[in-house]
PDB file of C-alpha atoms in Angstrom:
ATOM      1  CA  UNK A   1      21.360  42.122  46.331  1.00 61.00           C
ATOM      2  CA  UNK A   2      22.288  42.582  42.686  1.00 80.00           C
ATOM      3  CA  UNK A   3      25.977  43.229  41.429  1.00 94.00           C
ATOM      4  CA  UNK A   4      26.436  45.023  38.442  1.00 97.00           C
ATOM      5  CA  UNK A   5      24.933  43.916  35.454  1.00 97.00           C
ATOM      6  CA  UNK A   6      25.828  44.908  32.197  1.00 98.00           C
ATOM      7  CA  UNK A   7      23.846  43.428  29.252  1.00 97.00           C
ATOM      8  CA  UNK A   8      24.151  41.539  26.085  1.00 98.00           C
ATOM      9  CA  UNK A   9      27.164  39.452  27.306  1.00 97.00           C
ATOM     10  CA  UNK A  10      27.984  38.888  24.581  1.00 97.00           C
ATOM     11  CA  UNK A  11      27.893  40.251  21.279  1.00 97.00           C
ATOM     12  CA  UNK A  12      28.825  39.947  17.507  1.00 98.00           C
ATOM     13  CA  UNK A  13      28.553  43.205  15.532  1.00 98.00           C
ATOM     14  CA  UNK A  14      30.076  43.710  12.199  1.00 98.00           C
ATOM     15  CA  UNK A  15      32.677  46.487  10.993  1.00 98.00           C
ATOM     16  CA  UNK A  16      30.945  50.191  10.704  1.00 98.00           C
ATOM     17  CA  UNK A  17      27.894  49.376  12.733  1.00 98.00           C
ATOM     18  CA  UNK A  18      26.910  50.987  15.681  1.00 98.00           C
ATOM     19  CA  UNK A  19      26.540  49.142  19.048  1.00 98.00           C
ATOM     20  CA  UNK A  20      25.048  49.720  22.638  1.00 98.00           C
ATOM     21  CA  UNK A  21      26.302  48.051  25.757  1.00 98.00           C
ATOM     22  CA  UNK A  22      24.184  48.505  29.307  1.00 98.00           C
ATOM     23  CA  UNK A  23      24.804  48.923  32.836  1.00 98.00           C
ATOM     24  CA  UNK A  24      23.091  48.786  35.622  1.00 98.00           C
ATOM     25  CA  UNK A  25      24.571  49.762  39.408  1.00 96.00           C
ATOM     26  CA  UNK A  26      24.816  48.282  42.532  1.00 96.00           C
ATOM     27  CA  UNK A  27      20.826  49.840  43.851  1.00 95.00           C
ATOM     28  CA  UNK A  28      22.454  52.995  46.066  1.00 92.00           C
ATOM     29  CA  UNK A  29      25.488  53.602  43.951  1.00 93.00           C
ATOM     30  CA  UNK A  30      25.820  57.277  41.939  1.00 92.00           C
ATOM     31  CA  UNK A  31      29.837  55.726  40.271  1.00 92.00           C
ATOM     32  CA  UNK A  32      29.415  54.557  37.133  1.00 95.00           C
ATOM     33  CA  UNK A  33      32.047  53.848  35.094  1.00 95.00           C
ATOM     34  CA  UNK A  34      33.414  51.865  31.672  1.00 97.00           C
ATOM     35  CA  UNK A  35      36.186  49.965  31.092  1.00 97.00           C
ATOM     36  CA  UNK A  36      37.853  48.296  27.205  1.00 98.00           C
ATOM     37  CA  UNK A  37      39.695  45.015  28.862  1.00 96.00           C
ATOM     38  CA  UNK A  38      41.007  43.412  25.054  1.00 94.00           C
ATOM     39  CA  UNK A  39      42.910  40.079  25.072  1.00 88.00           C
ATOM     40  CA  UNK A  40      45.872  39.688  27.606  1.00 87.00           C
ATOM     41  CA  UNK A  41      45.758  43.362  28.622  1.00 91.00           C
ATOM     42  CA  UNK A  42      44.366  44.980  32.201  1.00 93.00           C
ATOM     43  CA  UNK A  43      40.989  46.969  31.435  1.00 95.00           C
ATOM     44  CA  UNK A  44      41.490  50.731  30.994  1.00 96.00           C
ATOM     45  CA  UNK A  45      39.756  53.529  31.556  1.00 95.00           C
ATOM     46  CA  UNK A  46      36.319  54.905  28.609  1.00 97.00           C
ATOM     47  CA  UNK A  47      34.283  57.550  30.807  1.00 93.00           C
ATOM     48  CA  UNK A  48      32.716  58.166  34.189  1.00 93.00           C
ATOM     49  CA  UNK A  49      30.290  59.406  35.465  1.00 93.00           C
ATOM     50  CA  UNK A  50      28.494  60.837  38.240  1.00 90.00           C
ATOM     51  CA  UNK A  51      25.088  61.732  39.437  1.00 88.00           C
ATOM     52  CA  UNK A  52      24.970  62.353  36.238  1.00 89.00           C
ATOM     53  CA  UNK A  53      26.877  63.975  35.045  1.00 91.00           C
ATOM     54  CA  UNK A  54      30.500  63.023  32.885  1.00 91.00           C
ATOM     55  CA  UNK A  55      33.052  63.479  35.665  1.00 89.00           C
ATOM     56  CA  UNK A  56      35.786  61.722  33.422  1.00 88.00           C
ATOM     57  CA  UNK A  57      37.205  60.471  29.941  1.00 92.00           C
ATOM     58  CA  UNK A  58      39.776  58.094  29.303  1.00 93.00           C
ATOM     59  CA  UNK A  59      41.747  58.638  26.286  1.00 95.00           C
ATOM     60  CA  UNK A  60      39.265  56.701  23.548  1.00 97.00           C
ATOM     61  CA  UNK A  61      38.246  58.541  20.823  1.00 97.00           C
ATOM     62  CA  UNK A  62      34.754  60.083  19.777  1.00 97.00           C
ATOM     63  CA  UNK A  63      32.891  56.704  18.464  1.00 98.00           C
ATOM     64  CA  UNK A  64      32.869  55.944  22.001  1.00 98.00           C
ATOM     65  CA  UNK A  65      29.769  57.320  24.791  1.00 97.00           C
ATOM     66  CA  UNK A  66      28.031  58.022  27.430  1.00 97.00           C
ATOM     67  CA  UNK A  67      25.462  58.923  29.309  1.00 96.00           C
ATOM     68  CA  UNK A  68      24.073  58.361  32.686  1.00 97.00           C
ATOM     69  CA  UNK A  69      19.978  58.508  33.463  1.00 97.00           C
ATOM     70  CA  UNK A  70      18.449  59.670  36.435  1.00 96.00           C
ATOM     71  CA  UNK A  71      18.172  55.112  37.657  1.00 95.00           C
ATOM     72  CA  UNK A  72      22.013  55.846  37.297  1.00 96.00           C
ATOM     73  CA  UNK A  73      22.407  52.822  34.923  1.00 97.00           C
ATOM     74  CA  UNK A  74      24.164  53.523  32.243  1.00 98.00           C
ATOM     75  CA  UNK A  75      24.442  53.048  27.928  1.00 98.00           C
ATOM     76  CA  UNK A  76      27.875  53.147  26.645  1.00 98.00           C
ATOM     77  CA  UNK A  77      27.958  53.763  22.814  1.00 98.00           C
ATOM     78  CA  UNK A  78      30.073  53.211  20.139  1.00 98.00           C
ATOM     79  CA  UNK A  79      29.671  54.279  16.752  1.00 98.00           C
ATOM     80  CA  UNK A  80      31.646  53.218  12.997  1.00 98.00           C
ATOM     81  CA  UNK A  81      33.117  50.261  14.888  1.00 98.00           C
ATOM     82  CA  UNK A  82      36.613  49.153  14.082  1.00 98.00           C
ATOM     83  CA  UNK A  83      38.231  45.446  14.484  1.00 97.00           C
ATOM     84  CA  UNK A  84      40.224  46.906  17.029  1.00 96.00           C
ATOM     85  CA  UNK A  85      36.899  47.859  19.219  1.00 98.00           C
ATOM     86  CA  UNK A  86      36.426  43.609  20.017  1.00 97.00           C
ATOM     87  CA  UNK A  87      37.142  43.222  23.896  1.00 97.00           C
ATOM     88  CA  UNK A  88      35.608  43.009  27.168  1.00 97.00           C
ATOM     89  CA  UNK A  89      33.515  46.140  27.861  1.00 98.00           C
ATOM     90  CA  UNK A  90      33.264  46.282  31.974  1.00 98.00           C
ATOM     91  CA  UNK A  91      31.171  48.103  33.670  1.00 98.00           C
ATOM     92  CA  UNK A  92      32.364  49.128  37.975  1.00 96.00           C
ATOM     93  CA  UNK A  93      30.472  51.616  39.738  1.00 94.00           C
ATOM     94  CA  UNK A  94      30.535  53.246  43.309  1.00 91.00           C
ATOM     95  CA  UNK A  95      28.498  54.903  45.691  1.00 87.00           C
ATOM     96  CA  UNK A  96      31.431  58.233  44.560  1.00 78.00           C
ATOM     97  CA  UNK A  97      33.716  59.767  46.399  1.00 72.00           C
ATOM     98  CA  UNK A  98      37.027  58.691  47.493  1.00 68.00           C
ATOM     99  CA  UNK A  99      37.801  55.809  49.650  1.00 70.00           C
ATOM    100  CA  UNK A 100      34.467  53.317  48.307  1.00 80.00           C
ATOM    101  CA  UNK A 101      35.234  50.831  46.825  1.00 87.00           C
ATOM    102  CA  UNK A 102      34.746  49.702  43.477  1.00 90.00           C
ATOM    103  CA  UNK A 103      32.661  46.766  41.947  1.00 93.00           C
ATOM    104  CA  UNK A 104      32.539  45.646  38.447  1.00 96.00           C
ATOM    105  CA  UNK A 105      30.183  43.711  36.366  1.00 97.00           C
ATOM    106  CA  UNK A 106      30.736  40.563  34.393  1.00 97.00           C
ATOM    107  CA  UNK A 107      31.596  42.404  31.122  1.00 97.00           C
ATOM    108  CA  UNK A 108      30.029  42.491  27.841  1.00 98.00           C
ATOM    109  CA  UNK A 109      31.836  40.676  25.277  1.00 97.00           C
ATOM    110  CA  UNK A 110      31.930  42.128  22.044  1.00 98.00           C
ATOM    111  CA  UNK A 111      33.603  41.262  18.603  1.00 98.00           C
ATOM    112  CA  UNK A 112      33.453  43.448  15.170  1.00 98.00           C
ATOM    113  CA  UNK A 113      34.164  41.233  12.452  1.00 97.00           C
TER     114      UNK A 113
ATOM    115  CA  UNK B   1      45.892  36.099  11.021  1.00 35.00           C
ATOM    116  CA  UNK B   2      48.406  37.395  13.410  1.00 35.00           C
ATOM    117  CA  UNK B   3      48.410  35.692  17.081  1.00 32.00           C
ATOM    118  CA  UNK B   4      48.058  37.574  20.246  1.00 36.00           C
ATOM    119  CA  UNK B   5      49.369  36.105  23.259  1.00 39.00           C
ATOM    120  CA  UNK B   6      49.490  36.635  27.082  1.00 48.00           C
ATOM    121  CA  UNK B   7      52.287  37.892  28.126  1.00 66.00           C
ATOM    122  CA  UNK B   8      51.737  38.483  31.894  1.00 80.00           C
ATOM    123  CA  UNK B   9      54.227  37.609  34.370  1.00 91.00           C
ATOM    124  CA  UNK B  10      53.308  34.382  35.920  1.00 92.00           C
ATOM    125  CA  UNK B  11      53.770  33.245  39.191  1.00 94.00           C
ATOM    126  CA  UNK B  12      52.847  29.540  39.995  1.00 95.00           C
ATOM    127  CA  UNK B  13      52.844  27.443  43.762  1.00 95.00           C
ATOM    128  CA  UNK B  14      51.839  24.328  45.504  1.00 96.00           C
ATOM    129  CA  UNK B  15      48.214  23.927  46.697  1.00 96.00           C
ATOM    130  CA  UNK B  16      48.824  25.732  51.410  1.00 96.00           C
ATOM    131  CA  UNK B  17      51.909  27.854  49.940  1.00 96.00           C
ATOM    132  CA  UNK B  18      51.938  31.488  50.628  1.00 96.00           C
ATOM    133  CA  UNK B  19      51.755  33.878  47.221  1.00 96.00           C
ATOM    134  CA  UNK B  20      53.121  36.663  46.917  1.00 96.00           C
ATOM    135  CA  UNK B  21      52.141  38.949  44.211  1.00 96.00           C
ATOM    136  CA  UNK B  22      53.720  42.385  43.768  1.00 94.00           C
ATOM    137  CA  UNK B  23      52.570  45.581  41.715  1.00 94.00           C
ATOM    138  CA  UNK B  24      55.455  48.413  40.547  1.00 92.00           C
ATOM    139  CA  UNK B  25      51.984  52.025  40.715  1.00 89.00           C
ATOM    140  CA  UNK B  26      54.229  54.792  39.106  1.00 84.00           C
ATOM    141  CA  UNK B  27      51.291  58.382  40.088  1.00 84.00           C
ATOM    142  CA  UNK B  28      53.202  59.707  42.976  1.00 82.00           C
ATOM    143  CA  UNK B  29      49.230  61.172  43.695  1.00 81.00           C
ATOM    144  CA  UNK B  30      47.436  58.158  43.719  1.00 83.00           C
ATOM    145  CA  UNK B  31      45.710  57.510  46.914  1.00 84.00           C
ATOM    146  CA  UNK B  32      43.356  54.232  46.901  1.00 88.00           C
ATOM    147  CA  UNK B  33      44.883  51.298  45.986  1.00 92.00           C
ATOM    148  CA  UNK B  34      43.269  48.233  45.076  1.00 93.00           C
ATOM    149  CA  UNK B  35      43.546  44.091  44.328  1.00 96.00           C
ATOM    150  CA  UNK B  36      41.546  42.962  41.998  1.00 97.00           C
ATOM    151  CA  UNK B  37      40.993  38.657  40.843  1.00 97.00           C
ATOM    152  CA  UNK B  38      39.412  38.336  37.934  1.00 97.00           C
ATOM    153  CA  UNK B  39      38.986  34.827  36.544  1.00 96.00           C
ATOM    154  CA  UNK B  40      38.953  33.512  32.723  1.00 92.00           C
ATOM    155  CA  UNK B  41      35.842  35.408  31.565  1.00 89.00           C
ATOM    156  CA  UNK B  42      34.170  36.586  34.426  1.00 93.00           C
ATOM    157  CA  UNK B  43      34.725  40.963  35.408  1.00 95.00           C
ATOM    158  CA  UNK B  44      37.552  41.856  37.937  1.00 96.00           C
ATOM    159  CA  UNK B  45      36.279  40.559  41.437  1.00 96.00           C
ATOM    160  CA  UNK B  46      37.038  42.660  44.459  1.00 95.00           C
ATOM    161  CA  UNK B  47      40.178  41.614  46.745  1.00 96.00           C
ATOM    162  CA  UNK B  48      41.074  43.787  49.142  1.00 96.00           C
ATOM    163  CA  UNK B  49      41.665  47.464  49.188  1.00 93.00           C
ATOM    164  CA  UNK B  50      44.032  50.554  51.435  1.00 93.00           C
ATOM    165  CA  UNK B  51      44.692  54.080  51.191  1.00 90.00           C
ATOM    166  CA  UNK B  52      48.029  56.000  51.069  1.00 90.00           C
ATOM    167  CA  UNK B  53      47.011  56.532  54.247  1.00 91.00           C
ATOM    168  CA  UNK B  54      48.132  53.491  55.525  1.00 94.00           C
ATOM    169  CA  UNK B  55      50.884  50.268  55.086  1.00 95.00           C
ATOM    170  CA  UNK B  56      49.053  47.405  55.675  1.00 97.00           C
ATOM    171  CA  UNK B  57      45.853  45.769  55.449  1.00 97.00           C
ATOM    172  CA  UNK B  58      44.818  42.373  56.400  1.00 97.00           C
ATOM    173  CA  UNK B  59      41.652  40.806  54.694  1.00 95.00           C
ATOM    174  CA  UNK B  60      40.163  36.992  55.358  1.00 93.00           C
ATOM    175  CA  UNK B  61      43.783  34.849  53.953  1.00 96.00           C
ATOM    176  CA  UNK B  62      44.733  37.616  51.904  1.00 98.00           C
ATOM    177  CA  UNK B  63      47.049  40.928  52.982  1.00 98.00           C
ATOM    178  CA  UNK B  64      48.044  44.271  51.178  1.00 97.00           C
ATOM    179  CA  UNK B  65      50.942  45.983  51.936  1.00 97.00           C
ATOM    180  CA  UNK B  66      51.999  49.251  50.831  1.00 96.00           C
ATOM    181  CA  UNK B  67      54.980  50.628  49.937  1.00 94.00           C
ATOM    182  CA  UNK B  68      54.948  54.284  49.447  1.00 91.00           C
ATOM    183  CA  UNK B  69      58.303  55.385  49.232  1.00 92.00           C
ATOM    184  CA  UNK B  70      59.155  52.655  45.988  1.00 92.00           C
ATOM    185  CA  UNK B  71      55.107  52.792  44.942  1.00 92.00           C
ATOM    186  CA  UNK B  72      55.164  49.171  45.686  1.00 93.00           C
ATOM    187  CA  UNK B  73      51.916  47.248  46.506  1.00 94.00           C
ATOM    188  CA  UNK B  74      52.347  43.573  47.215  1.00 96.00           C
ATOM    189  CA  UNK B  75      49.166  41.030  47.607  1.00 97.00           C
ATOM    190  CA  UNK B  76      49.890  38.415  50.082  1.00 98.00           C
ATOM    191  CA  UNK B  77      47.551  34.838  50.029  1.00 98.00           C
ATOM    192  CA  UNK B  78      48.395  33.014  53.061  1.00 97.00           C
ATOM    193  CA  UNK B  79      47.809  28.813  52.205  1.00 97.00           C
ATOM    194  CA  UNK B  80      47.237  29.986  48.408  1.00 97.00           C
ATOM    195  CA  UNK B  81      44.094  27.452  47.487  1.00 96.00           C
ATOM    196  CA  UNK B  82      43.648  26.293  43.446  1.00 95.00           C
ATOM    197  CA  UNK B  83      40.333  28.037  43.081  1.00 96.00           C
ATOM    198  CA  UNK B  84      42.848  31.769  43.718  1.00 97.00           C
ATOM    199  CA  UNK B  85      44.730  29.719  40.426  1.00 97.00           C
ATOM    200  CA  UNK B  86      43.281  33.551  38.434  1.00 97.00           C
ATOM    201  CA  UNK B  87      44.039  36.689  36.938  1.00 96.00           C
ATOM    202  CA  UNK B  88      45.421  39.375  39.916  1.00 97.00           C
ATOM    203  CA  UNK B  89      45.398  43.188  38.676  1.00 96.00           C
ATOM    204  CA  UNK B  90      46.531  45.532  41.667  1.00 95.00           C
ATOM    205  CA  UNK B  91      44.796  49.678  39.944  1.00 93.00           C
ATOM    206  CA  UNK B  92      45.372  52.662  41.511  1.00 91.00           C
ATOM    207  CA  UNK B  93      43.386  56.232  41.816  1.00 85.00           C
ATOM    208  CA  UNK B  94      43.566  59.893  42.770  1.00 76.00           C
ATOM    209  CA  UNK B  95      41.712  61.220  45.676  1.00 65.00           C
ATOM    210  CA  UNK B  96      38.787  62.097  45.503  1.00 59.00           C
ATOM    211  CA  UNK B  97      36.895  65.026  43.003  1.00 52.00           C
ATOM    212  CA  UNK B  98      36.547  64.643  39.667  1.00 49.00           C
ATOM    213  CA  UNK B  99      39.121  61.289  39.287  1.00 51.00           C
ATOM    214  CA  UNK B 100      37.786  58.986  41.410  1.00 60.00           C
ATOM    215  CA  UNK B 101      36.354  55.831  39.139  1.00 71.00           C
ATOM    216  CA  UNK B 102      39.350  56.814  37.570  1.00 83.00           C
ATOM    217  CA  UNK B 103      41.034  53.593  38.207  1.00 90.00           C
ATOM    218  CA  UNK B 104      44.930  52.763  36.347  1.00 91.00           C
ATOM    219  CA  UNK B 105      45.628  49.603  36.503  1.00 92.00           C
ATOM    220  CA  UNK B 106      48.298  47.169  36.971  1.00 89.00           C
ATOM    221  CA  UNK B 107      50.228  44.342  34.026  1.00 85.00           C
ATOM    222  CA  UNK B 108      48.164  41.278  36.346  1.00 93.00           C
ATOM    223  CA  UNK B 109      49.721  38.608  37.527  1.00 95.00           C
ATOM    224  CA  UNK B 110      48.908  35.305  35.747  1.00 95.00           C
ATOM    225  CA  UNK B 111      48.390  32.767  39.544  1.00 97.00           C
ATOM    226  CA  UNK B 112      48.172  28.969  38.953  1.00 96.00           C
ATOM    227  CA  UNK B 113      47.975  26.824  41.992  1.00 96.00           C
ATOM    228  CA  UNK B 114      49.237  23.472  40.958  1.00 94.00           C
ATOM    229  CA  UNK B 115      47.296  20.786  43.884  1.00 90.00           C
TER     230      UNK B 115
END
């Protein structure tokens, strides 16, 4: 079975541009979360979606938005990119509910120049 | 330009030794704890998890210990192998409800295994 898949794997954007990152959860998983990981740090929570509804939001500006589709895949959008947005963006999925294992994809490497 | 270096704790061991990686968590409401292994350029890989109603759980070559009194978590790796070299993160999440899925990650520890 496929794990959590993310696209694109690498991308370079210019300051002020917009980016859309995509995630397909493990089949049967209804919960998708997004994390930002900058070099040398642990992942930081951005959003969680469950059954197409936003269930949690981390301490990120409104330039960050996300949505979950009926097939449970998800998109993370970042507007007005800043150099500091350069990071590895990770998607994680789970069945949802306490105690269910949370699995991560390999991430999308975003470089803002 | 300014360079950013890694300031994570490091642990160096010889192949075949046992490794112990420690983690302190801050949220006493956390109910579920997970250890992840992250190799360079890859996403975090699930290793083992534990619920707050347990104090020990064993997997294949790995054991997680939870001490809720002092809010401490540890990962023990038996017979450490060079392939275990990676950054190890602990993560916590509160029980159920809308908070589930929001993992809070620890600082991370760089494990280096020498042949």
